CSV table of C-alpha atoms and ligand atoms in Angstrom, one decimal:
chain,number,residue,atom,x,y,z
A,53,UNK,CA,76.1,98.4,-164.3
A,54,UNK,CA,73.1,99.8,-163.5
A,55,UNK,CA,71.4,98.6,-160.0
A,56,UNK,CA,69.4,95.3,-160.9
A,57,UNK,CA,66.6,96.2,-158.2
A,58,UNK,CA,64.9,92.3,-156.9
A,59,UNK,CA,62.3,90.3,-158.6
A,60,UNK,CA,59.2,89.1,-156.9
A,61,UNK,CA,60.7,86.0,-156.0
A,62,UNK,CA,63.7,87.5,-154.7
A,63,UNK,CA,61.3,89.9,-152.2
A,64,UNK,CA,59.7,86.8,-151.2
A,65,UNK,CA,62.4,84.6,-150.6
A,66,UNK,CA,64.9,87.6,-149.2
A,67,UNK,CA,63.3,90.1,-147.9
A,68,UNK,CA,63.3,88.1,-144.6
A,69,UNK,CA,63.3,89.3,-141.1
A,70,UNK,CA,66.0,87.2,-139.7
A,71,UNK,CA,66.1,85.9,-136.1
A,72,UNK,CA,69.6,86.4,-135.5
A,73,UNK,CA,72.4,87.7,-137.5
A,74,UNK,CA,75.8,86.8,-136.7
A,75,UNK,CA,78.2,89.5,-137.8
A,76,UNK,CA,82.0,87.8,-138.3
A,77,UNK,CA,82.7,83.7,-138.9
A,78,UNK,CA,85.5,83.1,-136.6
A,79,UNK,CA,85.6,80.9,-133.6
A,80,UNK,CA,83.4,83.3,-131.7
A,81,UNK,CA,80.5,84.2,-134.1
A,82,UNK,CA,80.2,80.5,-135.4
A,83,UNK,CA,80.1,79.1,-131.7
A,84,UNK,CA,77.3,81.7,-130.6
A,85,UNK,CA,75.5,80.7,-133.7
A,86,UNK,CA,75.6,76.7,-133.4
A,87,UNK,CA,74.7,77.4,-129.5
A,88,UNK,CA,72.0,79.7,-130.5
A,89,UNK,CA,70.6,77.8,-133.1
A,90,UNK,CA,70.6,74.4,-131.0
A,91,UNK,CA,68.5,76.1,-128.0
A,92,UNK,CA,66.2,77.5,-130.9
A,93,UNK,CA,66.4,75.2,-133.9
A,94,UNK,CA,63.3,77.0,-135.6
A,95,UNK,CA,65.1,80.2,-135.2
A,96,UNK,CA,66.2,82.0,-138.9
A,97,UNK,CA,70.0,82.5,-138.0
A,98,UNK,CA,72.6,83.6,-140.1
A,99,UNK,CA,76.3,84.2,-140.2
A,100,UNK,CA,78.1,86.9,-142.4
A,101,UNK,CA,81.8,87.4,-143.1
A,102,UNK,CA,83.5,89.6,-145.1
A,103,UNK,CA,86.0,87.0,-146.2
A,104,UNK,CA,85.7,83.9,-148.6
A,105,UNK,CA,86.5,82.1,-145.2
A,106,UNK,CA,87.1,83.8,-141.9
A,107,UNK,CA,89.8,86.4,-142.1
A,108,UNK,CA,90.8,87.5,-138.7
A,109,UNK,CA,92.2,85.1,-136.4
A,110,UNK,CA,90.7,82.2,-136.0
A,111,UNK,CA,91.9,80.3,-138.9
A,112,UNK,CA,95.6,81.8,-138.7
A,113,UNK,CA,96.7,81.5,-134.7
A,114,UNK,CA,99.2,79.0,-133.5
A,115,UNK,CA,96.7,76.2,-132.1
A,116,UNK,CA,98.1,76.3,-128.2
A,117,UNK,CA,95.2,75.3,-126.4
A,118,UNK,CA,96.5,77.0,-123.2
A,119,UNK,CA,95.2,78.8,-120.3
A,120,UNK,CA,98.5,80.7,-119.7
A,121,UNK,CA,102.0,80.5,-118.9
A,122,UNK,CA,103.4,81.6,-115.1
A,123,UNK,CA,104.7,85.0,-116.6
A,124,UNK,CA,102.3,85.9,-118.4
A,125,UNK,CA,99.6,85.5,-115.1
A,126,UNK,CA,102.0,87.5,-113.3
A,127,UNK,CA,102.4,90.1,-115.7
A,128,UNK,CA,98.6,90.5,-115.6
A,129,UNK,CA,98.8,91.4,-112.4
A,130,UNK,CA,99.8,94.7,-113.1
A,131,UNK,CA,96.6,95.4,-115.2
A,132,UNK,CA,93.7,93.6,-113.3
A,133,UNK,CA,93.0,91.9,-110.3
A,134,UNK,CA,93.9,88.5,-108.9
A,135,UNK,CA,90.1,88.0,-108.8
A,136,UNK,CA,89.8,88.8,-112.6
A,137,UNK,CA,92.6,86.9,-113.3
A,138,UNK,CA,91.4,83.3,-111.5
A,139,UNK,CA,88.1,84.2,-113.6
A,140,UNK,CA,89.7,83.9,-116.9
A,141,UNK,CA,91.7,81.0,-116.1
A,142,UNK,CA,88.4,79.0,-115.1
A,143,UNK,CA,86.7,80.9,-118.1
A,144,UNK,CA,89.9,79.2,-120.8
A,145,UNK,CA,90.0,76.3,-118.8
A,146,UNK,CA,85.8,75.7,-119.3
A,147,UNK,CA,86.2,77.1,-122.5
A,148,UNK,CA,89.2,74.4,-123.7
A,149,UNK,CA,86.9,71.5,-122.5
A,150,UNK,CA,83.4,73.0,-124.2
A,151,UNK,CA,85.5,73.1,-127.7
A,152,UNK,CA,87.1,69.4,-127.5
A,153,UNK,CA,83.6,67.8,-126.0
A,154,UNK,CA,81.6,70.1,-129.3
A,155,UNK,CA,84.1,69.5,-131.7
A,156,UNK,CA,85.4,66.5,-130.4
A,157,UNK,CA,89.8,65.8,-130.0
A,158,UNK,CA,90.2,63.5,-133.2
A,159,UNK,CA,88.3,66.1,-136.0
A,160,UNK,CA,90.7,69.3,-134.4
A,161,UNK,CA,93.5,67.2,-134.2
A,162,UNK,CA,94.0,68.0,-130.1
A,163,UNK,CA,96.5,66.4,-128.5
A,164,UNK,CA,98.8,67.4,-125.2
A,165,UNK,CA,102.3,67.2,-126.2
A,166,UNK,CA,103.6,68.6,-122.7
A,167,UNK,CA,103.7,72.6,-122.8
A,168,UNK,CA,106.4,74.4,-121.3
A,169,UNK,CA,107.6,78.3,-120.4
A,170,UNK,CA,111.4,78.4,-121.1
A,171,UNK,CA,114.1,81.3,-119.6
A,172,UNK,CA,116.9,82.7,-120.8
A,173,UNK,CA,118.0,84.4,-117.7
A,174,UNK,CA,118.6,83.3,-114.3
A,175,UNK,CA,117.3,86.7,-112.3
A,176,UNK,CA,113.7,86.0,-114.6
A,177,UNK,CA,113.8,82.3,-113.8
A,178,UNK,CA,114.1,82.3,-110.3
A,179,UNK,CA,111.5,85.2,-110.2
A,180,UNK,CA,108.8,83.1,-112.1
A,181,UNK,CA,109.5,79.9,-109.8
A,182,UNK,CA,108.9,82.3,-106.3
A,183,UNK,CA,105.5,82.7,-108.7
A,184,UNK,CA,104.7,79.5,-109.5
A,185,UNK,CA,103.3,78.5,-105.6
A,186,UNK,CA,100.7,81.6,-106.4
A,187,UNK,CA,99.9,80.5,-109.5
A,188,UNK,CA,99.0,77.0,-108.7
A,189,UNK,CA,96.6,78.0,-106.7
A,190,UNK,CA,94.7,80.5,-108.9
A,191,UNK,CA,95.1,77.3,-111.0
A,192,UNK,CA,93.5,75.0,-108.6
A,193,UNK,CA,90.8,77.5,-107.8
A,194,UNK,CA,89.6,77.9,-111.2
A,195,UNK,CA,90.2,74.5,-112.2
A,196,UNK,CA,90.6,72.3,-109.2
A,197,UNK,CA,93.3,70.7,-110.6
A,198,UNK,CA,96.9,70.8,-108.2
A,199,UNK,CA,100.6,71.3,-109.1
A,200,UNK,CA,99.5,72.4,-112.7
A,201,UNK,CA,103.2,74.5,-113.1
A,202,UNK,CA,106.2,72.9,-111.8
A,203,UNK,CA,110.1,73.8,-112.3
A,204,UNK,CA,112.0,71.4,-114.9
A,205,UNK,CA,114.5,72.1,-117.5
A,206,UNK,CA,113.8,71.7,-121.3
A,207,UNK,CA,116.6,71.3,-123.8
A,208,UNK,CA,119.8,72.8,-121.2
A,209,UNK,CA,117.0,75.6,-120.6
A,210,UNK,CA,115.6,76.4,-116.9
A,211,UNK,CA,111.6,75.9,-117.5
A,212,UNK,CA,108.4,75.5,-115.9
A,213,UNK,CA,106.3,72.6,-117.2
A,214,UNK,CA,102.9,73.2,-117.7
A,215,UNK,CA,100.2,70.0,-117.1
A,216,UNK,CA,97.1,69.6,-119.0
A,217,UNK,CA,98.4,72.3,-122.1
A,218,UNK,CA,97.1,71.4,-125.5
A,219,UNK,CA,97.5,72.3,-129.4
A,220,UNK,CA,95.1,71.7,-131.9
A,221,UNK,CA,94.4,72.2,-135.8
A,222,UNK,CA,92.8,75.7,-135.6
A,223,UNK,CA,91.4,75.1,-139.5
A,224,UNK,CA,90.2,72.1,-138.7
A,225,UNK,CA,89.0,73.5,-135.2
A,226,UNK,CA,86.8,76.4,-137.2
A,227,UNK,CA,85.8,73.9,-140.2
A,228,UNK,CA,84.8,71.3,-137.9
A,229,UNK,CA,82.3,74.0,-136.3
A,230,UNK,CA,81.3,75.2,-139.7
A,231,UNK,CA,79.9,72.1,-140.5
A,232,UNK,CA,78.0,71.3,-137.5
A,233,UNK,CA,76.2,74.9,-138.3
A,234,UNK,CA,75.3,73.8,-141.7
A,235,UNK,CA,73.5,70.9,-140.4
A,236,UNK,CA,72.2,72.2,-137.6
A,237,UNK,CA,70.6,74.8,-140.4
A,238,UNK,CA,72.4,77.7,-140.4
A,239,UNK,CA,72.6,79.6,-142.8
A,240,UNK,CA,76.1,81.6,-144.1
A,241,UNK,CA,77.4,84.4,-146.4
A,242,UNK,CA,80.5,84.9,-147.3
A,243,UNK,CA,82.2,88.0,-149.0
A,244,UNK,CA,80.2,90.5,-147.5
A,245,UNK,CA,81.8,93.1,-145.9
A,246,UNK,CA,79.4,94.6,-143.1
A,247,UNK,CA,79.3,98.2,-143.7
A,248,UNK,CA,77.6,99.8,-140.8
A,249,UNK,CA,75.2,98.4,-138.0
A,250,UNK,CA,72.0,100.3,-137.0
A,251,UNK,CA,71.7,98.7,-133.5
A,252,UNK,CA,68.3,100.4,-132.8
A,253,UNK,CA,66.4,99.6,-135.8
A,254,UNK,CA,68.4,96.0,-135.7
A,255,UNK,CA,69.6,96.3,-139.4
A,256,UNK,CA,72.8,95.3,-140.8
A,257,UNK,CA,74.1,97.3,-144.5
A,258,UNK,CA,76.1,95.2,-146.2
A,259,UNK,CA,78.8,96.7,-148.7
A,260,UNK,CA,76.9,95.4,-151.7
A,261,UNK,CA,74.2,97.7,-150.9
A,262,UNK,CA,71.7,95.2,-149.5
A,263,UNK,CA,70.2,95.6,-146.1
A,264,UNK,CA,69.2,92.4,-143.5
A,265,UNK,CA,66.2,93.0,-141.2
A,266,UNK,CA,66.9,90.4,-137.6
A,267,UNK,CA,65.5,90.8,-134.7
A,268,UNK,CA,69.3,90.7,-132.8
A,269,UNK,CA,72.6,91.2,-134.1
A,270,UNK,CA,75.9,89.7,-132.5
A,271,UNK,CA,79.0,91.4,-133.7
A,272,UNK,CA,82.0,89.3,-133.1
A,273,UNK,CA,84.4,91.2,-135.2
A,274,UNK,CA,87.2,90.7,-132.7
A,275,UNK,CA,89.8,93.3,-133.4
A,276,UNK,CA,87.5,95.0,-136.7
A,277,UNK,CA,84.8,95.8,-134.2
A,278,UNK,CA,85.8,99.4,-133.4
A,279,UNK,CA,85.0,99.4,-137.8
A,280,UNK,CA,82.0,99.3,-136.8
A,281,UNK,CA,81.3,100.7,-133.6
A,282,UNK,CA,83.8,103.4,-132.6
A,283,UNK,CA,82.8,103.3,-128.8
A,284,UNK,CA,83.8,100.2,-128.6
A,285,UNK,CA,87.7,100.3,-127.0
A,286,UNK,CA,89.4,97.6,-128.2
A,287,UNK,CA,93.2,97.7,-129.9
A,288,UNK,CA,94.4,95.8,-133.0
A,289,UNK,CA,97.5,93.2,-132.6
A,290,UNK,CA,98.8,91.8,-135.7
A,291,UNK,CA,100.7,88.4,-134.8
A,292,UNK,CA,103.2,86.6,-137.3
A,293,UNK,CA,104.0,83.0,-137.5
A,294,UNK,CA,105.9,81.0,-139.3
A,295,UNK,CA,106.0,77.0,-140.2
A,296,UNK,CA,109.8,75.9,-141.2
A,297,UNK,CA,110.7,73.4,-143.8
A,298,UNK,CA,111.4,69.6,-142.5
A,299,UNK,CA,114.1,70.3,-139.5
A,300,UNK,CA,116.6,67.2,-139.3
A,301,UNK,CA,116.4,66.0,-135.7
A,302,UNK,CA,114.4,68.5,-134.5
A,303,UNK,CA,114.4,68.7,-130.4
A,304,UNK,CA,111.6,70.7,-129.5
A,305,UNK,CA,108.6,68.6,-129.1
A,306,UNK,CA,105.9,70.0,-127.5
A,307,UNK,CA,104.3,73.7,-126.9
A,308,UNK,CA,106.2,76.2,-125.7
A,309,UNK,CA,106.2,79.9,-124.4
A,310,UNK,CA,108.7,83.2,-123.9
A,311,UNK,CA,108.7,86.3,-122.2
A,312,UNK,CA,105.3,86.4,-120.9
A,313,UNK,CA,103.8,84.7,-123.8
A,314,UNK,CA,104.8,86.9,-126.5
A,315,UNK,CA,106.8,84.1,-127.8
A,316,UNK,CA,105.6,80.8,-129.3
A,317,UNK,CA,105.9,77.6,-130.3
A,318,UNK,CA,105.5,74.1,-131.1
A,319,UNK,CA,106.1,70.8,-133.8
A,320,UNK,CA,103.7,70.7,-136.4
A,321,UNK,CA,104.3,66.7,-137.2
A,322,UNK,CA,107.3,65.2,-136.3
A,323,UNK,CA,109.8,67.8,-138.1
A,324,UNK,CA,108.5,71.0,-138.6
A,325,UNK,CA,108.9,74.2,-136.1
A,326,UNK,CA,105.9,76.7,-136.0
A,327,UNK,CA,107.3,79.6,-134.3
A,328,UNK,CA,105.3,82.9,-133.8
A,329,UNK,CA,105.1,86.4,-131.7
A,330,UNK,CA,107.9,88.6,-130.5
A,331,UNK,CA,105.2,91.6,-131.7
A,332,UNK,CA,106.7,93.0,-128.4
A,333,UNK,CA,109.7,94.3,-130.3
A,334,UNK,CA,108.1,96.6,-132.8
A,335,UNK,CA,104.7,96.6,-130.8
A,336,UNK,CA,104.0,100.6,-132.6
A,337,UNK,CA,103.5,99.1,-136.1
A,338,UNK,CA,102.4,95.8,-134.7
A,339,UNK,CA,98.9,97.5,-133.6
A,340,UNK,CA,97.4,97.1,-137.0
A,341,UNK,CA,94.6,95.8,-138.7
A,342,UNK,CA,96.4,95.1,-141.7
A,343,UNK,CA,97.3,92.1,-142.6
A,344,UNK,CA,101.4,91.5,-143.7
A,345,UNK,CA,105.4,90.9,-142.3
A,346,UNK,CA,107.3,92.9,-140.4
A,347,UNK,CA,110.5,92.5,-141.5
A,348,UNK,CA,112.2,93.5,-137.9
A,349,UNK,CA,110.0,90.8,-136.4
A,350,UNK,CA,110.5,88.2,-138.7
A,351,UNK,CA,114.5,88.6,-138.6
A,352,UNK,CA,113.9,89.0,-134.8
A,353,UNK,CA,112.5,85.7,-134.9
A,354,UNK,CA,114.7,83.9,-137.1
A,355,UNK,CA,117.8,85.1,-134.6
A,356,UNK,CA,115.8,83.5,-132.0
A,357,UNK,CA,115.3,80.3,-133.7
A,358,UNK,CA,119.3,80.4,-134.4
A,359,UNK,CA,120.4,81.4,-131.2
A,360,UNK,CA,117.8,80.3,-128.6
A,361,UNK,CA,116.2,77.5,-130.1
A,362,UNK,CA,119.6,76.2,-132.3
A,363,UNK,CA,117.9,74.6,-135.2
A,364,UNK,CA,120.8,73.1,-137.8
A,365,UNK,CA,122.3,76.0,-139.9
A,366,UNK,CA,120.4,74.6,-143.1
A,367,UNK,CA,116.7,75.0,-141.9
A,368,UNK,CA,114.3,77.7,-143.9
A,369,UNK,CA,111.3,79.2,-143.6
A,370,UNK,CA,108.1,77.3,-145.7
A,371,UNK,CA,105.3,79.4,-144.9
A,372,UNK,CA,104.6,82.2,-142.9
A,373,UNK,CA,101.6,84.5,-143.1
A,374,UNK,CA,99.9,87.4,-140.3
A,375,UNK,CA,96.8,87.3,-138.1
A,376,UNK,CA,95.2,90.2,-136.1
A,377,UNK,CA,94.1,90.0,-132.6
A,378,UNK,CA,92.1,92.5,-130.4
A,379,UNK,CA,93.5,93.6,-127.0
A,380,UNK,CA,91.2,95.1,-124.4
A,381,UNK,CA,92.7,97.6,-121.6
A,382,UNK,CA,92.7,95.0,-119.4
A,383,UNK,CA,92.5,91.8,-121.4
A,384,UNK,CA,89.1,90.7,-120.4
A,385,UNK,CA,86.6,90.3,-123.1
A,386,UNK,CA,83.8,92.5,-124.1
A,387,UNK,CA,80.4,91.0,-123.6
A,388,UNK,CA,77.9,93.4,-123.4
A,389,UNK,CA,74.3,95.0,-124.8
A,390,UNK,CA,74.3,97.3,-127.0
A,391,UNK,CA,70.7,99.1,-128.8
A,392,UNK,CA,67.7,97.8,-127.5
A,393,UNK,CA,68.2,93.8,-128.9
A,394,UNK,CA,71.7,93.5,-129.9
A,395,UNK,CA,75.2,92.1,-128.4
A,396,UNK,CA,78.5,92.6,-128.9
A,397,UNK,CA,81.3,89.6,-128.2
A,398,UNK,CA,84.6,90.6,-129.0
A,399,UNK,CA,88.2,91.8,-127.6
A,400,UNK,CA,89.7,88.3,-126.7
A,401,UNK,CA,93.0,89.1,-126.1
A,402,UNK,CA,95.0,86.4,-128.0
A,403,UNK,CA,93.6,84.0,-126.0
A,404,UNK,CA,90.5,82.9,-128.0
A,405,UNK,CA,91.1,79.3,-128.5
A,406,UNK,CA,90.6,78.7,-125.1
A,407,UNK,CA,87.6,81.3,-125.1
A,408,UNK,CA,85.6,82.0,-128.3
A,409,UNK,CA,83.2,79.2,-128.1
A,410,UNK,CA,82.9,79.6,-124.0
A,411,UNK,CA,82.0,83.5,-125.0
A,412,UNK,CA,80.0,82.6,-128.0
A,413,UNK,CA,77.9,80.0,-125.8
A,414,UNK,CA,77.6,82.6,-123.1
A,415,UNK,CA,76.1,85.3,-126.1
A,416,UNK,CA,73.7,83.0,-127.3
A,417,UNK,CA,72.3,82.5,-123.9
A,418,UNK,CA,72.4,86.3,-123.0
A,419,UNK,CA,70.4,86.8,-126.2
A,420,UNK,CA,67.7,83.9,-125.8
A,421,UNK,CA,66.9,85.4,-122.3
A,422,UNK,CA,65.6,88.5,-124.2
A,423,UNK,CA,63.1,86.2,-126.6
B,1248,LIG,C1,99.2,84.9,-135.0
B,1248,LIG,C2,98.2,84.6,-134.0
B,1248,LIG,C3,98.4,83.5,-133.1
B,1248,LIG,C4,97.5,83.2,-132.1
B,1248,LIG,N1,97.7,82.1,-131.3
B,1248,LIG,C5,96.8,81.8,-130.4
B,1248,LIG,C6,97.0,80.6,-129.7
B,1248,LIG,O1,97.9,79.8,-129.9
B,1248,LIG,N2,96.0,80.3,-128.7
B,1248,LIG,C7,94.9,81.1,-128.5
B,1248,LIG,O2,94.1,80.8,-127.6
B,1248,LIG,N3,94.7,82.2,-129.2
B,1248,LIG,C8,95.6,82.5,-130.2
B,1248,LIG,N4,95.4,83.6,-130.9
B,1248,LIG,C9,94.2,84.4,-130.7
B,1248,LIG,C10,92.9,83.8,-131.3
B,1248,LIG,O3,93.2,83.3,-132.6
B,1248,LIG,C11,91.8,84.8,-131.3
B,1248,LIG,O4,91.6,85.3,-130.0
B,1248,LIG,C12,90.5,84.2,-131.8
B,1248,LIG,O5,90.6,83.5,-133.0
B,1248,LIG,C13,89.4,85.3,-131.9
B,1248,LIG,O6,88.3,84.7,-132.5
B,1248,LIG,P1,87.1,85.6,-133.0
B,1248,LIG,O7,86.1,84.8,-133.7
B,1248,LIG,O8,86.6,86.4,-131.8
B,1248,LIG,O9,87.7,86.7,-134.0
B,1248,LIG,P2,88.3,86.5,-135.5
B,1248,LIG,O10,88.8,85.1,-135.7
B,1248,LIG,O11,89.2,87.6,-135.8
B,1248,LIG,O12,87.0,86.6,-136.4
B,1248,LIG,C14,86.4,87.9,-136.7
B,1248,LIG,C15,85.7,87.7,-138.0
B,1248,LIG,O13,85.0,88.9,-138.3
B,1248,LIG,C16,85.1,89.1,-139.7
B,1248,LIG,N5,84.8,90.5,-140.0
B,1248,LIG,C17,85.5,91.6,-139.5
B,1248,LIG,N6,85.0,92.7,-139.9
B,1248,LIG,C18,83.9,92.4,-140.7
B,1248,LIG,C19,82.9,93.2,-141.4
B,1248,LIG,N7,82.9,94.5,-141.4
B,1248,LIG,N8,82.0,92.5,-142.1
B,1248,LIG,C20,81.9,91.1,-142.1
B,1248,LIG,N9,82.8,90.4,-141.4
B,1248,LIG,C21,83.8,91.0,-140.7
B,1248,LIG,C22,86.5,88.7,-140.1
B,1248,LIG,O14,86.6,88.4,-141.5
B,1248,LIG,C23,86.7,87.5,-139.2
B,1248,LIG,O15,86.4,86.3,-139.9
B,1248,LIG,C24,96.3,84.0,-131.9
B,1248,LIG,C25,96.1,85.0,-132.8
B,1248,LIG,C26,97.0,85.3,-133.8
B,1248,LIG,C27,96.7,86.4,-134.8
């Protein structure tokens, strides 16, 4: 087909200069835009995403509104400092409350079920409980809230509870948001694939062939972003889940973690086990940006679900699908400048429940300071 070229009305009604375009959908991109768009409601803002709904992470984690487990805090110890590590608790923590009071609890379905960190071994247990004094203090520090983590058992299992831990409906988290951005005017397009970004001249080629003119650009690609910007250092972690059939008398009520927090999982309803992770055991392949199931994993998993969790011999698998995450070195988020008007928002580390709309609010301010 040969190249249709635009008709007058089409150059008058799109060859716009935008105010703000918002490259990726997900939790981060459509929470910088709302926030954006509310401090400047006659600004032109619009979102583009490259799937026919967002097709990253947002809409395919496991819904554990959490700030962290005691293992995983210590673990993180041996790649940043304590001072770091208080910050992002206080940033998931903020973060958790600025979703549920946007979004409010009953449209993402939150509820706190009781979250807990279960052990396997004695040796690890005992050394996560000499941890959990430390921890509740980073906790009270970045919270102000006391004794978050405390030592219980769970199902025969040595555990550490964890107070205040959530889980919500991520669809229903991201459509919730994508509604209030319709009516708060902003404007989306779907299906188009960003192709490159000119950060100086603040232009964004789509695959299509057509160009968008804004005066700033927010790319909040998450793990796609080094796609587009090479310089940007941030590593691909593809995360599988699956949601079992009905489970007769199933035990495990609540939200739960393993091994640092490479494990997952929780009751969806009354009867049904989402369980997700273990990318630890193949973690080579696992830093992808394609999409799909690695079979080690997912047998991996099911063994765990046998042998650890002890579901009845007859359950099965009913869905399962992948989701990509993007690691930073250290696991704290990029937030930074880039060109002369533009801003990048991305690397959250498998923790972006708790902190895409927190970062997204914290872009849009960072870019209104520069109207
Ligand atoms: C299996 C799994 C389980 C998880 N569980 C949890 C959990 O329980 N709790 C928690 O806090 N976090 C969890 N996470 C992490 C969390 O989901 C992410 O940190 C968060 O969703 C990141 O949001 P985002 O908006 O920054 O990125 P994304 O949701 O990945 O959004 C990026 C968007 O950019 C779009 N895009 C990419 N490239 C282009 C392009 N070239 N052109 C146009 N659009 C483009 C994509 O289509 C996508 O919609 C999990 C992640 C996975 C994968």
């Amino acid at each position: 087909m040969k190249k249709p070229g635009r008709s007058y009305w089409e150059r008058e009604l799109y060859n716009q200069v935008y105010d703000l375009v918002v490259v990726g959908a997900g939790l981060t991109g459509q929470s910088l835009a709302l926030f954006f768009k509310r401090k400047h409601p006659e600004a032109n803002v619009l979102v583009v995403d490259r799937g026919f709904y967002p097709l990253g992470a947002s809409t395919r984690n496991a819904g554990f509104a959490c700030f962290g487990s005691v293992t995983e805090h210590v673990s993180d110890m041996q790649i940043e400092d304590e001072a770091k590590i208080i910050d992002r608790i206080r940033r998931r923590h903020e973060g958790l409350n600025l979703l549920r009071e946007t979004l409010g609890d009953a449209n993402i379905q939150y509820e706190e079920p009781g979250g807990y960190e279960i052990f396997t071994d004695e040796a690890s247990y005992q050394q996560a409980v000499a941890n959990i004094d430390l921890c509740n203090s980073w906790l009270e520090k970045a919270t102000g809230v006391r004794n978050v983590y405390h030592a219980t058992k769970y199902e025969g299992y040595p555990a550490i509870k964890i107070e205040m831990e959530g889980a919500l409906h991520p669809g229903k988290m991201v459509n919730t948001l994508y509604i209030k951005n319709l009516k708060e005017g902003v404007k989306f397009r779907w299906q188009n694939k960003v192709k490159s970004i000119d950060t100086e001249e603040a232009i964004v080629r789509l695959e299509g062939g057509i160009t968008l003119e804004s005066k700033h650009i927010a790319v909040a690609t998450n793990s796609f972003t080094p796609e587009l910007m090479q310089d940007v250092n941030i590593e691909a972690g593809r995360g599988y889940v699956f949601v079992t059939k009905p489970v007769t008398n199933l035990r495990w009520k609540g939200t739960f973690h393993y091994d640092r927090g490479y494990y997952y999982f929780r009751n969806i309803g009354e009867d049904r086990l989402l369980l997700g992770g273990a990318r630890s055991i193949d973690i080579e392949k696992e830093t992808t940006r394609d999409f799909g199931v690695n079979q080690k994993v997912k047998e991996h998993l099911m063994e765990f679900a046998n042998d650890i969790l002890s579901l009845p011999e007859s359950w099965e698998i009913e869905q399962e699908w992948s989701g990509i995450m993007g690691f930073t070195e250290t696991k704290s988020p990029v937030l930074k400048k880039i060109g002369s008007s533009s801003l990048i928002v991305a690397g959250l580390s498998g923790m972006g429940v708790a902190l895409g709309m927190q970062l997204g609010k914290e872009g849009a301010g960072i870019i209104s300071n520069w109207l």
